[in-house]
XYZ file of C-alpha atoms in Angstrom:
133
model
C 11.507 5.299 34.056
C 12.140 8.954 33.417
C 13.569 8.382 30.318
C 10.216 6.967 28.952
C 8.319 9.571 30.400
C 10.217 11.844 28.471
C 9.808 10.049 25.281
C 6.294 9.487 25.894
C 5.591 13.134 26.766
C 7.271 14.319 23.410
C 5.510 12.102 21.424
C 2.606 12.568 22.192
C 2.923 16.476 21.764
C 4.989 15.731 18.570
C 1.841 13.586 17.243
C -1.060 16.184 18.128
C 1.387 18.554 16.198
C 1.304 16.341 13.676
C -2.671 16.061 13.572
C -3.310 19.629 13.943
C -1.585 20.184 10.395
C -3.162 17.076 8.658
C -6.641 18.457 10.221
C -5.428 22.349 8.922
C -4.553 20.658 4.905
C -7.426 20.423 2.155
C -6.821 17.490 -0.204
C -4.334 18.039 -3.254
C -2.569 15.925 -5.173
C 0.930 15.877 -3.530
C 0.573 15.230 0.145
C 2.123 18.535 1.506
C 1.396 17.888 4.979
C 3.284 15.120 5.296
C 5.797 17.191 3.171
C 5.714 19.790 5.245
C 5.755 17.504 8.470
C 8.951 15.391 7.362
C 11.155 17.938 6.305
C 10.513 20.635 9.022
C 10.734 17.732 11.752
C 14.487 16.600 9.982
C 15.504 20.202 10.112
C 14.131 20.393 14.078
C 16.089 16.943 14.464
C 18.939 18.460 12.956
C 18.978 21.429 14.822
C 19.025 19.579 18.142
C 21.335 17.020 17.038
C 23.650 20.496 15.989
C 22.613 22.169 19.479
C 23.639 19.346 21.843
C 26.457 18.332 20.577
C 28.421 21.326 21.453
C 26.983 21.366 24.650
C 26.550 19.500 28.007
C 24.737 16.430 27.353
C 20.799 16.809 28.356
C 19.600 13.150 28.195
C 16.168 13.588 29.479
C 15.763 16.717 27.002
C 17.443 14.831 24.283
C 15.095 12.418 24.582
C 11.442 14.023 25.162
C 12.542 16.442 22.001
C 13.999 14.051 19.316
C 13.369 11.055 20.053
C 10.113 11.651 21.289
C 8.527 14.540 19.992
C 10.727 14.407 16.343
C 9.670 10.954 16.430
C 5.522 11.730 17.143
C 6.103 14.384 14.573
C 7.373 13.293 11.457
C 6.298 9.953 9.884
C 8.047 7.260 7.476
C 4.745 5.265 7.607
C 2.378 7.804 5.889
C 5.198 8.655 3.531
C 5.366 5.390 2.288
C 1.857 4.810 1.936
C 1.580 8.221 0.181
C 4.220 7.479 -2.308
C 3.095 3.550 -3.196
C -0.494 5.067 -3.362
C 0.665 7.809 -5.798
C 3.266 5.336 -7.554
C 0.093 3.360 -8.486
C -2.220 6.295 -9.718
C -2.679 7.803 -12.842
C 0.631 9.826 -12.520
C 3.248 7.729 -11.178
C 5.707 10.691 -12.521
C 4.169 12.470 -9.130
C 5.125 9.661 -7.126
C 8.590 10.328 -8.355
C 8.603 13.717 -7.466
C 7.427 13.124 -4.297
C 9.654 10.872 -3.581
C 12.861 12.336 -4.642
C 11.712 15.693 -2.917
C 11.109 14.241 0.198
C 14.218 12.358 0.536
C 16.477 15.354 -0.722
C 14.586 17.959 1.780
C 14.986 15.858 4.862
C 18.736 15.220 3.947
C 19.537 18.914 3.208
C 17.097 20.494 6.113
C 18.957 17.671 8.857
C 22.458 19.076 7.479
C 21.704 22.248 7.471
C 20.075 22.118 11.092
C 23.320 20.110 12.305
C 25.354 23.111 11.150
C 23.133 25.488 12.465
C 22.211 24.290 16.204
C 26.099 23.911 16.240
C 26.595 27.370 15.581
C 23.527 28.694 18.103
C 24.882 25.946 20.425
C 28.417 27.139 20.230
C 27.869 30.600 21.064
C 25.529 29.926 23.396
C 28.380 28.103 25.322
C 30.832 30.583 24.724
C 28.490 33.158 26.463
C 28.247 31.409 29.405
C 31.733 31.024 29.723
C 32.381 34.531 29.926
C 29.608 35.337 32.088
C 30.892 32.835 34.377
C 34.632 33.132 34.604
């Protein structure tokens, strides 16, 4: 049960994150928010993914963070509607863009946040250690 209290809780903060910057955005022609929300939630993702691996496992944390609020946060639905609604416009070249710039940000932001929240995780381990022992 705590597990999907912890999933819950993150998603729903993940989603009124979410909201606030759809809410903040005017209207343009490439849908930064979503943009904007999809890559900075892979690199988050990433960086957790990076951070936890090198350290004691944290389910409940694990959980209410990226699975939950990741998950709230970023969003494959309005993505796809975004692009097939852009893919159909006047400038399907946009569509394109948006695509391939999506997809390539999210890849490159959730590698470099896995090699980064190793890194911060790492040390952060090591510095325990030594105040410890």
């Amino acid at each position: 049960m705590k597990s999907y209290l912890a999933v819950f809780i993150g998603g729903a903060l993940g989603s009124l994150c979410r909201y606030a910057i759809n809410m903040s955005a005017g209207s343009a022609w490439f849908p930064w928010p979503t943009f904007i929300e999809n890559a900075s939630g892979s690199l988050l993702l990433g960086l957790l993914t990076g951070f936890f691996s090198s350290r004691a496992k944290k389910p409940l944390i694990q959980l209410c963070l990226g699975t939950g609020f990741c998950g709230g946060y970023t969003t494959m639905s309005a993505f796809s509607k975004e692009t097939a609604l852009i893919l159909q416009s006047a400038a399907p070249h946009n569509g394109v863009l948006y695509l391939v710039a999506s997809l390539a940000s999210g890849i490159c932001l959730a590698f470099i946040g896995i090699v980064l929240g190793n890194r911060i995780g790492g040390q952060a381990g090591q510095k325990k250690e030594r105040y410890t022992s």
